[in-house]
XYZ file of C-alpha atoms in Angstrom:
638
model
C 10.492 26.277 2.772
C 11.792 27.452 -0.612
C 15.048 25.513 -0.139
C 13.097 22.384 0.759
C 11.000 22.712 -2.391
C 14.112 23.217 -4.528
C 15.741 20.132 -2.994
C 12.647 18.050 -3.634
C 12.443 19.341 -7.192
C 16.072 18.349 -7.810
C 15.421 14.911 -6.308
C 12.406 14.337 -8.549
C 14.345 15.449 -11.644
C 17.117 12.972 -10.740
C 14.520 10.210 -10.273
C 13.011 10.954 -13.671
C 16.461 11.088 -15.285
C 17.337 7.678 -13.855
C 13.996 6.332 -15.020
C 14.541 7.520 -18.580
C 18.036 6.003 -18.619
C 16.799 2.593 -17.540
C 17.841 2.653 -13.886
C 14.368 2.856 -12.330
C 14.725 -0.479 -10.567
C 18.091 0.138 -8.917
C 17.784 -1.142 -5.373
C 19.644 0.937 -2.789
C 20.788 -0.954 0.272
C 20.685 -4.356 -1.416
C 24.440 -4.574 -1.945
C 26.167 -5.636 1.291
C 28.688 -3.333 2.928
C 31.681 -4.650 4.838
C 32.933 -2.870 7.956
C 36.260 -3.363 9.738
C 36.850 -2.739 13.416
C 36.887 0.990 14.133
C 35.055 2.009 10.955
C 32.598 4.851 11.425
C 28.912 3.952 11.535
C 26.548 6.858 10.974
C 22.997 6.591 12.215
C 20.335 8.369 10.191
C 17.038 9.557 11.595
C 13.703 9.102 9.851
C 10.223 10.471 10.484
C 8.366 10.467 13.777
C 5.335 8.236 13.244
C 2.144 7.528 15.169
C -0.626 5.008 14.584
C -3.005 7.345 16.442
C -2.647 10.340 14.136
C -1.206 8.826 10.911
C 0.590 12.173 10.480
C 4.381 11.814 10.189
C 6.737 14.580 11.312
C 10.414 15.086 10.686
C 12.742 14.079 13.533
C 13.933 17.639 14.090
C 10.388 19.040 14.286
C 10.813 18.692 18.064
C 13.949 19.925 19.877
C 16.067 16.769 19.771
C 19.868 17.040 19.682
C 21.064 18.261 16.298
C 24.316 17.768 14.380
C 26.281 20.817 13.267
C 24.605 20.660 9.863
C 21.435 18.756 8.956
C 21.814 16.951 5.617
C 18.884 15.371 3.787
C 19.570 11.956 2.271
C 18.641 11.399 -1.362
C 15.050 10.205 -1.571
C 13.093 8.496 -4.290
C 9.582 9.476 -5.253
C 8.020 6.717 -3.164
C 9.827 7.836 0.005
C 8.552 11.387 -0.364
C 4.972 10.187 -0.874
C 5.273 7.929 2.199
C 6.332 10.902 4.316
C 9.862 9.589 4.951
C 12.351 12.324 5.816
C 15.791 10.750 6.225
C 18.489 13.001 7.733
C 21.835 12.684 9.485
C 22.045 12.526 13.285
C 24.539 13.213 16.100
C 24.657 9.479 16.906
C 27.922 8.029 15.583
C 29.519 4.672 16.415
C 32.753 2.856 15.671
C 32.328 -0.699 14.417
C 32.822 -3.290 17.203
C 33.910 -0.575 19.666
C 31.456 -0.542 22.601
C 30.603 2.827 24.077
C 29.016 3.688 27.414
C 27.133 6.778 28.520
C 27.980 9.029 25.599
C 26.473 12.474 26.121
C 24.775 13.769 22.974
C 23.606 17.139 24.260
C 21.922 18.977 27.092
C 18.837 21.128 26.685
C 16.683 23.202 29.016
C 12.999 23.072 28.153
C 10.943 26.174 27.592
C 7.189 26.278 27.827
C 6.971 25.855 24.052
C 9.421 22.938 23.740
C 7.866 21.160 26.729
C 4.462 21.453 25.051
C 5.872 20.017 21.801
C 7.289 16.970 23.595
C 4.048 16.464 25.544
C 1.958 16.539 22.372
C 4.122 13.866 20.750
C 4.011 11.718 23.889
C 0.218 12.121 24.076
C -0.142 10.943 20.463
C 2.221 7.992 21.047
C 4.803 9.017 18.462
C 7.736 6.714 17.811
C 11.240 7.694 16.719
C 12.599 5.902 13.647
C 16.295 5.551 12.871
C 18.329 3.724 10.232
C 21.771 2.089 10.288
C 23.150 0.483 7.132
C 19.631 0.528 5.653
C 18.222 -1.405 8.628
C 15.428 0.251 10.638
C 15.777 0.605 14.392
C 13.600 -1.859 16.319
C 12.663 -2.492 19.932
C 12.716 -6.215 20.851
C 9.551 -7.335 22.623
C 8.955 -10.716 24.247
C 5.652 -12.512 23.774
C 3.694 -13.876 26.714
C 3.668 -17.402 25.308
C 6.560 -19.701 26.148
C 9.147 -20.524 23.495
C 7.733 -17.785 21.252
C 10.246 -15.898 19.121
C 10.976 -12.269 19.894
C 8.941 -9.765 17.888
C 10.016 -6.245 17.026
C 8.376 -2.866 17.317
C 9.552 -0.344 14.742
C 11.065 2.630 16.524
C 10.964 3.619 20.177
C 8.370 5.855 21.851
C 9.244 9.518 22.414
C 8.152 9.020 26.006
C 5.291 7.892 28.186
C 2.440 9.446 30.142
C 1.797 8.251 33.704
C -1.185 8.908 35.943
C -0.560 8.337 39.613
C -3.000 6.077 41.466
C -5.771 7.884 43.303
C -5.089 11.228 41.612
C -5.907 12.930 38.327
C -2.363 14.278 37.986
C -0.541 13.181 34.831
C 3.219 13.242 34.388
C 5.104 13.127 31.094
C 8.463 11.338 30.930
C 10.833 11.448 27.962
C 13.070 8.606 26.774
C 16.408 10.374 26.846
C 18.808 7.417 27.248
C 19.175 4.889 24.420
C 20.953 1.567 24.714
C 21.765 0.476 21.166
C 22.646 -3.085 20.207
C 24.312 -3.564 16.833
C 24.399 -7.175 15.680
C 26.999 -8.194 13.125
C 28.043 -11.278 11.170
C 31.797 -11.672 11.046
C 33.860 -13.002 8.163
C 36.609 -15.108 9.762
C 38.951 -14.880 6.775
C 38.966 -11.093 6.284
C 37.997 -9.989 9.833
C 35.362 -7.750 8.270
C 31.759 -7.757 9.433
C 28.316 -6.988 8.085
C 25.529 -5.439 10.131
C 22.541 -7.782 10.544
C 20.582 -6.128 13.368
C 19.925 -2.715 14.917
C 18.031 -2.749 18.231
C 17.416 -0.318 21.065
C 16.097 -0.154 24.597
C 14.921 3.314 25.577
C 14.940 4.663 29.148
C 13.789 7.822 30.852
C 16.561 8.864 33.238
C 16.967 12.027 35.270
C 20.714 12.367 34.927
C 22.711 13.765 37.839
C 26.122 15.458 37.963
C 28.254 17.463 40.369
C 28.910 21.164 40.039
C 28.153 23.355 37.048
C 27.558 21.846 33.611
C 30.453 21.958 31.139
C 31.398 19.926 28.077
C 33.656 17.785 30.285
C 31.149 17.147 33.065
C 30.862 13.489 34.143
C 27.449 12.134 35.033
C 26.880 10.273 38.282
C 23.833 8.380 36.941
C 25.903 6.667 34.251
C 29.653 6.797 33.857
C 31.879 5.050 31.359
C 34.934 5.346 33.621
C 33.160 3.805 36.608
C 31.459 1.219 34.367
C 28.102 2.425 35.647
C 25.324 1.659 33.156
C 21.684 2.626 32.991
C 19.586 -0.451 33.732
C 16.322 1.134 34.855
C 14.372 4.349 34.517
C 14.238 5.380 38.159
C 13.997 8.265 38.690
C 12.589 9.159 35.230
C 13.103 12.435 33.401
C 9.993 14.596 33.590
C 8.956 16.950 30.782
C 8.157 20.352 32.243
C 9.024 23.987 31.662
C 12.607 24.883 32.717
C 13.503 21.211 33.242
C 16.996 20.133 32.188
C 17.260 17.089 29.885
C 20.542 15.341 29.098
C 20.436 12.928 26.122
C 22.810 9.963 26.350
C 23.365 6.599 24.711
C 25.258 3.297 25.043
C 26.359 1.050 22.194
C 26.933 -2.660 22.426
C 28.042 -4.976 19.620
C 26.936 -8.612 19.431
C 28.216 -11.211 17.019
C 25.386 -13.089 15.298
C 25.022 -16.282 13.278
C 22.481 -14.577 11.035
C 23.921 -14.004 7.569
C 23.524 -10.711 5.744
C 21.123 -12.215 3.181
C 18.763 -13.250 5.992
C 18.972 -10.141 8.143
C 15.461 -8.953 7.226
C 13.833 -12.245 8.269
C 13.568 -11.292 11.938
C 12.159 -7.871 11.032
C 9.458 -9.426 8.894
C 8.301 -11.881 11.546
C 4.660 -11.082 12.255
C 3.105 -11.348 15.699
C 0.271 -13.545 14.427
C 2.137 -15.382 11.711
C 0.426 -18.770 12.242
C -3.036 -17.199 12.059
C -1.941 -15.384 8.915
C -0.786 -18.534 7.120
C -3.787 -20.595 8.210
C -6.259 -17.886 7.190
C -4.727 -17.433 3.747
C -4.657 -21.165 3.008
C -8.198 -21.592 4.322
C -9.465 -18.688 2.220
C -7.778 -19.976 -0.920
C -9.196 -23.475 -0.450
C -12.750 -22.165 -0.041
C -12.500 -19.880 -3.075
C -10.949 -22.633 -5.214
C -13.727 -25.034 -4.194
C -16.455 -22.522 -5.048
C -14.759 -21.647 -8.337
C -14.578 -25.335 -9.258
C -18.271 -25.786 -8.554
C -19.199 -22.718 -10.613
C -17.061 -23.847 -13.531
C -18.521 -27.369 -13.469
C -22.123 -26.136 -13.399
C -21.512 -23.660 -16.199
C -19.804 -26.163 -18.476
C -22.508 -28.812 -18.052
C -25.414 -26.361 -18.461
C -23.936 -24.604 -21.465
C -23.084 -27.866 -23.200
C -26.684 -29.040 -22.784
C -28.117 -25.741 -24.071
C -25.900 -25.577 -27.143
C -26.638 -29.219 -28.003
C -30.394 -28.603 -27.678
C -30.369 -25.451 -29.819
C -28.295 -27.065 -32.554
C -30.630 -30.080 -32.731
C -33.739 -27.978 -33.531
C -34.892 -29.167 -36.934
C -38.439 -27.995 -37.575
C -39.550 -24.404 -38.116
C -42.019 -24.771 -35.255
C -39.228 -25.774 -32.899
C -37.094 -22.860 -34.047
C -39.962 -20.437 -33.473
C -40.452 -21.778 -29.967
C -36.858 -21.141 -28.958
C -36.453 -19.734 -25.481
C -33.693 -18.660 -23.155
C -30.519 -16.905 -24.143
C -30.775 -17.749 -27.849
C -33.981 -15.749 -28.085
C -32.172 -12.428 -27.533
C -29.435 -13.024 -30.112
C -30.620 -10.027 -32.140
C -30.148 -7.601 -29.254
C -27.326 -8.987 -27.148
C -24.622 -7.001 -28.965
C -26.581 -3.740 -29.121
C -24.325 -0.906 -27.806
C -25.236 0.053 -24.232
C -26.363 3.383 -22.859
C -23.367 5.622 -21.999
C -21.064 3.400 -24.041
C -18.385 6.121 -24.030
C -18.137 5.991 -20.240
C -17.945 2.196 -20.312
C -15.038 2.381 -22.774
C -13.217 4.826 -20.480
C -13.654 2.592 -17.427
C -12.581 -0.526 -19.301
C -9.453 1.217 -20.607
C -8.597 2.483 -17.119
C -9.132 -1.031 -15.731
C -6.712 -2.482 -18.283
C -4.156 0.134 -17.242
C -4.612 -0.871 -13.594
C -4.431 -4.565 -14.391
C -1.114 -4.185 -16.225
C 0.330 -2.049 -13.437
C -0.608 -4.503 -10.664
C 0.375 -7.633 -12.586
C 3.887 -6.408 -13.401
C 4.369 -4.924 -9.911
C 3.371 -8.290 -8.407
C 5.888 -10.131 -10.577
C 8.692 -7.750 -9.568
C 7.681 -8.047 -5.903
C 7.643 -11.856 -6.031
C 11.129 -11.789 -7.575
C 12.333 -9.670 -4.643
C 12.891 -6.362 -6.431
C 10.381 -4.512 -4.238
C 11.384 -5.825 -0.815
C 11.028 -3.621 2.307
C 14.786 -3.009 2.209
C 14.152 -0.821 -0.824
C 12.300 1.984 0.934
C 9.681 3.605 -1.275
C 10.452 1.153 -4.077
C 6.934 -0.264 -4.288
C 5.302 3.163 -4.434
C 7.769 4.381 -7.068
C 7.293 1.232 -9.166
C 3.494 1.524 -9.046
C 3.611 5.141 -10.210
C 6.002 4.449 -13.067
C 4.098 1.336 -14.150
C 0.804 3.233 -14.126
C 2.355 5.817 -16.433
C 3.772 3.188 -18.803
C 0.559 1.138 -18.897
C -1.249 4.155 -20.355
C -0.549 2.811 -23.830
C -2.542 -0.360 -23.084
C -5.339 1.608 -21.434
C -5.700 3.826 -24.479
C -5.611 0.829 -26.811
C -8.346 -1.024 -24.893
C -10.709 1.953 -24.677
C -10.312 2.883 -28.370
C -10.724 -0.747 -29.506
C -13.986 -1.130 -27.588
C -15.140 2.317 -28.702
C -14.718 1.337 -32.352
C -16.637 -1.890 -31.678
C -19.540 0.352 -30.585
C -19.250 2.162 -33.952
C -17.794 5.282 -32.356
C -15.962 7.852 -34.486
C -14.589 10.512 -32.086
C -11.558 8.597 -30.826
C -9.751 11.708 -29.590
C -12.620 12.497 -27.232
C -12.597 9.010 -25.718
C -8.801 9.198 -25.391
C -8.927 12.434 -23.426
C -11.545 10.984 -21.072
C -9.420 7.870 -20.531
C -6.305 9.928 -19.845
C -7.930 12.373 -17.437
C -11.031 10.952 -15.747
C -9.725 8.495 -13.152
C -6.352 10.244 -12.576
C -8.188 13.569 -12.327
C -10.622 12.324 -9.664
C -7.841 10.602 -7.702
C -5.553 13.645 -7.959
C -8.330 15.998 -6.800
C -8.949 13.884 -3.675
C -5.200 13.562 -3.111
C -4.726 17.337 -3.461
C -7.397 18.067 -0.832
C -5.919 15.491 1.566
C -2.437 16.901 0.991
C -3.718 20.376 1.842
C -5.060 19.018 5.139
C -1.686 17.393 5.903
C 0.115 20.606 5.012
C -2.213 22.485 7.371
C -1.071 20.155 10.183
C 2.578 20.995 9.309
C 3.303 17.292 8.845
C 6.253 15.946 6.877
C 3.725 13.706 5.105
C 2.640 16.705 3.000
C 3.924 16.292 -0.543
C 6.188 19.282 -1.379
C 5.653 21.462 -4.421
C 8.597 19.913 -6.265
C 7.221 16.388 -5.892
C 3.737 17.556 -6.889
C 5.273 19.040 -10.020
C 6.982 15.712 -10.758
C 3.651 13.862 -10.409
C 1.941 16.293 -12.791
C 4.843 15.916 -15.226
C 4.556 12.126 -15.140
C 0.829 12.439 -15.807
C 0.804 15.091 -18.543
C 4.262 14.523 -19.978
C 4.335 10.721 -20.204
C 1.000 9.076 -19.340
C -1.263 11.237 -21.526
C 0.922 10.909 -24.673
C 1.137 7.132 -24.163
C -2.672 6.910 -23.860
C -2.950 8.791 -27.175
C -0.454 6.442 -28.831
C -2.369 3.398 -27.599
C -5.718 4.867 -28.700
C -4.376 5.683 -32.160
C -3.123 2.117 -32.606
C -6.370 0.629 -31.238
C -8.612 2.783 -33.423
C -6.622 1.915 -36.556
C -7.351 -1.766 -35.972
C -10.460 -3.186 -37.680
C -13.540 -3.265 -35.455
C -14.329 -6.518 -33.660
C -17.156 -8.179 -35.584
C -20.157 -9.499 -33.690
C -20.969 -13.209 -34.176
C -24.649 -12.371 -34.832
C -26.459 -9.440 -36.434
C -28.233 -6.863 -34.303
C -31.905 -6.116 -35.018
C -32.880 -2.554 -35.863
C -35.743 -2.490 -33.373
C -34.866 -3.420 -29.765
C -36.767 -6.321 -28.264
C -38.931 -5.683 -25.216
C -37.482 -7.161 -22.043
C -40.039 -9.192 -20.051
C -40.727 -8.310 -16.434
C -38.024 -9.834 -14.229
C -38.472 -11.572 -10.842
C -36.997 -9.717 -7.833
C -33.970 -11.990 -7.606
C -33.023 -11.149 -11.203
C -33.213 -7.381 -10.704
C -30.097 -5.393 -11.492
C -29.504 -4.131 -7.948
C -29.839 -7.555 -6.319
C -27.730 -9.312 -8.943
C -24.979 -6.691 -8.755
C -24.809 -6.746 -4.943
C -24.723 -10.549 -4.825
C -22.006 -10.681 -7.478
C -19.536 -8.648 -5.422
C -19.538 -10.940 -2.379
C -17.372 -13.737 -3.767
C -14.565 -11.528 -5.196
C -14.417 -9.671 -1.893
C -14.241 -13.010 -0.077
C -11.199 -13.903 -2.181
C -9.204 -10.963 -0.798
C -10.863 -10.574 2.604
C -8.143 -12.206 4.722
C -5.254 -10.685 2.816
C -6.915 -7.280 3.005
C -6.646 -7.335 6.793
C -2.860 -7.752 6.655
C -2.474 -5.143 3.927
C -4.408 -2.577 5.981
C -2.389 -3.505 9.064
C 0.881 -2.962 7.231
C -0.262 0.440 5.951
C -1.994 1.908 8.986
C -0.254 0.112 11.865
C 3.224 0.565 10.341
C 4.201 -3.044 9.839
C 6.100 -4.537 6.929
C 4.153 -6.466 4.303
C 6.296 -9.046 2.587
C 4.297 -12.163 1.579
C 4.043 -11.159 -2.066
C 3.995 -14.799 -3.206
C 0.724 -15.401 -1.406
C -0.577 -12.037 -2.543
C 0.078 -13.038 -6.151
C -1.881 -16.270 -5.634
C -4.739 -14.292 -4.087
C -4.643 -11.934 -7.086
C -4.968 -14.873 -9.499
C -7.852 -16.239 -7.413
C -9.478 -12.805 -7.534
C -9.268 -12.777 -11.338
C -10.797 -16.254 -11.615
C -13.525 -15.465 -9.104
C -14.496 -12.156 -10.752
C -14.643 -13.849 -14.154
C -16.662 -16.878 -13.052
C -19.259 -15.158 -10.867
C -19.863 -12.553 -13.587
C -20.244 -15.218 -16.279
C -22.735 -17.180 -14.161
C -24.914 -14.162 -13.423
C -24.658 -12.997 -17.035
C -25.831 -16.430 -18.178
C -28.841 -16.314 -15.835
C -29.618 -12.797 -17.071
C -29.581 -13.841 -20.732
C -31.700 -16.914 -19.967
C -34.365 -14.611 -18.499
C -34.314 -12.702 -21.839
C -32.609 -9.602 -20.430
C -29.928 -8.593 -22.938
C -28.635 -5.450 -21.145
C -25.483 -7.187 -19.928
C -22.772 -4.668 -20.787
C -22.910 -2.417 -17.733
C -24.237 -5.130 -15.437
C -21.224 -7.337 -16.160
C -18.927 -4.462 -15.161
C -20.870 -3.582 -12.022
C -21.367 -7.185 -10.878
C -17.725 -7.859 -10.056
C -16.999 -4.157 -9.510
C -19.492 -4.079 -6.617
C -16.878 -5.938 -4.549
C -15.343 -2.473 -4.047
C -18.438 -1.512 -2.036
C -17.793 -4.391 0.368
C -14.129 -3.423 0.509
C -15.001 0.137 1.558
C -17.514 -1.126 4.133
C -14.785 -3.353 5.551
C -12.397 -0.398 5.815
C -15.064 1.367 7.910
C -15.304 -1.701 10.153
C -11.496 -1.856 10.388
C -11.320 1.829 11.336
C -13.629 1.433 14.328
C -12.338 -1.950 15.537
C -8.564 -1.913 14.910
C -7.419 1.704 14.790
C -7.186 4.216 17.585
C -7.383 7.371 15.504
C -8.696 10.344 17.476
C -8.022 13.444 15.365
C -10.685 14.438 12.778
C -7.987 15.234 10.182
C -6.510 11.740 10.576
C -9.953 10.179 10.108
C -10.497 12.223 6.935
C -7.096 11.085 5.628
C -7.920 7.444 6.304
C -11.284 7.504 4.556
C -9.961 9.678 1.729
C -7.151 7.280 0.870
C -9.434 4.248 1.329
C -11.954 5.863 -1.033
C -9.259 6.156 -3.712
C -8.199 2.525 -3.090
C -11.815 1.287 -3.281
C -12.398 3.265 -6.492
C -9.293 1.686 -8.020
C -10.475 -1.767 -6.886
C -13.856 -1.104 -8.530
C -12.219 -0.218 -11.836
C -9.942 -3.269 -11.716
C -12.519 -5.915 -10.759
C -15.183 -4.394 -13.002
C -12.899 -4.629 -16.026
C -12.074 -8.267 -15.275
C -15.783 -9.133 -15.061
C -16.578 -7.191 -18.230
C -13.956 -8.927 -20.351
C -15.027 -12.308 -18.984
C -18.620 -11.665 -20.121
C -17.464 -10.153 -23.402
C -15.564 -13.338 -24.180
C -18.408 -15.558 -22.874
C -21.194 -13.974 -24.924
C -19.158 -14.037 -28.117
C -18.272 -17.668 -27.480
C -21.818 -18.966 -26.871
C -23.479 -16.992 -29.693
C -20.856 -18.109 -32.183
C -21.440 -21.756 -31.125
C -25.105 -22.026 -32.134
C -26.806 -21.958 -35.537
C -28.674 -18.687 -36.014
C -31.032 -18.617 -39.050
């Protein structure tokens, strides 16, 4: 365990060193590699993963065949946080040299090892491997005619069978692998590039004559006799004292797919047409609603401002009603203004992180071929955006006539990261208790704390210092010394109702895309349509801004000037709907059975919903902040 921690610590130090030296966006696996006939191809193994438990384990956590020495591949920070554990394997090929019935090893199960295999088969674990940065996939044919082949990531450890008419259950292990390596050949140089890595897994009870030796030839599959495994009858049962022989075949197929397009087949989604139609349909609805809201607001505001500016007599001015009536209180600092400043600053930090990450993803820098790249980029961007978060919180704090800028800076630097880290630490302890490879090692935890305290916190202080040195934002109208009494509001203008209604439209903007994001995270599929995601993000910004402005306008017209917190909570309440949807998704789409796995799911979704609240709330707040300043600076106030 100590060696593992030291290795992880060294990896994290290397990652940080590369980051400081400007190499944080180096993309491993993006440069093509040419192979000539006979070149060695080394297969790497990755984590064992299950959609039932959501707890990854290292490949060698169960007694699979091992190489002479297990070597960990260099990992980035994102890979460690994802639970990836990439190691070498005993599977080795020669480029364009087919192999048949290669024996990897022979093991005899004990009661303990048989139990370990059975547990993984029960939980439907899949084995993941990598060749030339391509993940191993199992081709699966759809039921519909002329439908393209879809791919399952990794093959199942085995299967459980219950015989008809009995309660007896048998466990069978997939111990024979038929690999297919697809390559695109360069006619001029005779070199080739790997464009596909597929497998068909079988459970075969291998037979042989005599006593087992290293030179024993199998009768169930034999390279000399050209006898291949084409079925799994009889299968290899998992029981105490049973002998298991692991074997594999390798076939090479020339392909017309070019290296640049080799990920296209991997990224093909099973319900791609539904996905495209749903996204377009959602965007059209949200754009239509946004257009209607904008049109109503522009016409109504124009009429109000014209009417107020045409008041000539003193009697008319005294009879003013609506939003102009509260001009002396509308910019009065809110209750708990310090907390509002902290949340707004944190929201700005989130907004900068997501915006830049989206741009990099759209440009292709964070493609699935760069394992862990997205997670690493988000962490580093969050750290760097601390300067903007500190600036925003201090600027707003000074607008509220605050003087203790160091206090507000500390709260901005520690409140949201502290809450998220506390939840993450508890969840990590649960994962560690399950002895899963998804548990973040001590070295990586140290790197996260270093990024937070060593880089993020100082940058927040720098941003706050700059923001507080700036002159305070002047209000367009003066604030009265004595607060005006707010008249009794109808039920539909109450804070709770208005806030809950305001969150529906922003949630609707991301509803369809949210389904595919959750599927990619919890059902282990690749998410790659970052162009559409960027459009949805822009629509989310517009929707949050417009719905908050509309409800803020109605609130001011009913002479309620307490808009500061309500503007934040109106769009931020969309996070409540997001969390409710994750509960619905858990019970309808996932097959999680273990209590620990359920706690992990809801813990991580709680952090995601909290982050979504901070982001959308900040967008709504700044929209109202700009709107109120605009309308009150557009009318004549005596």
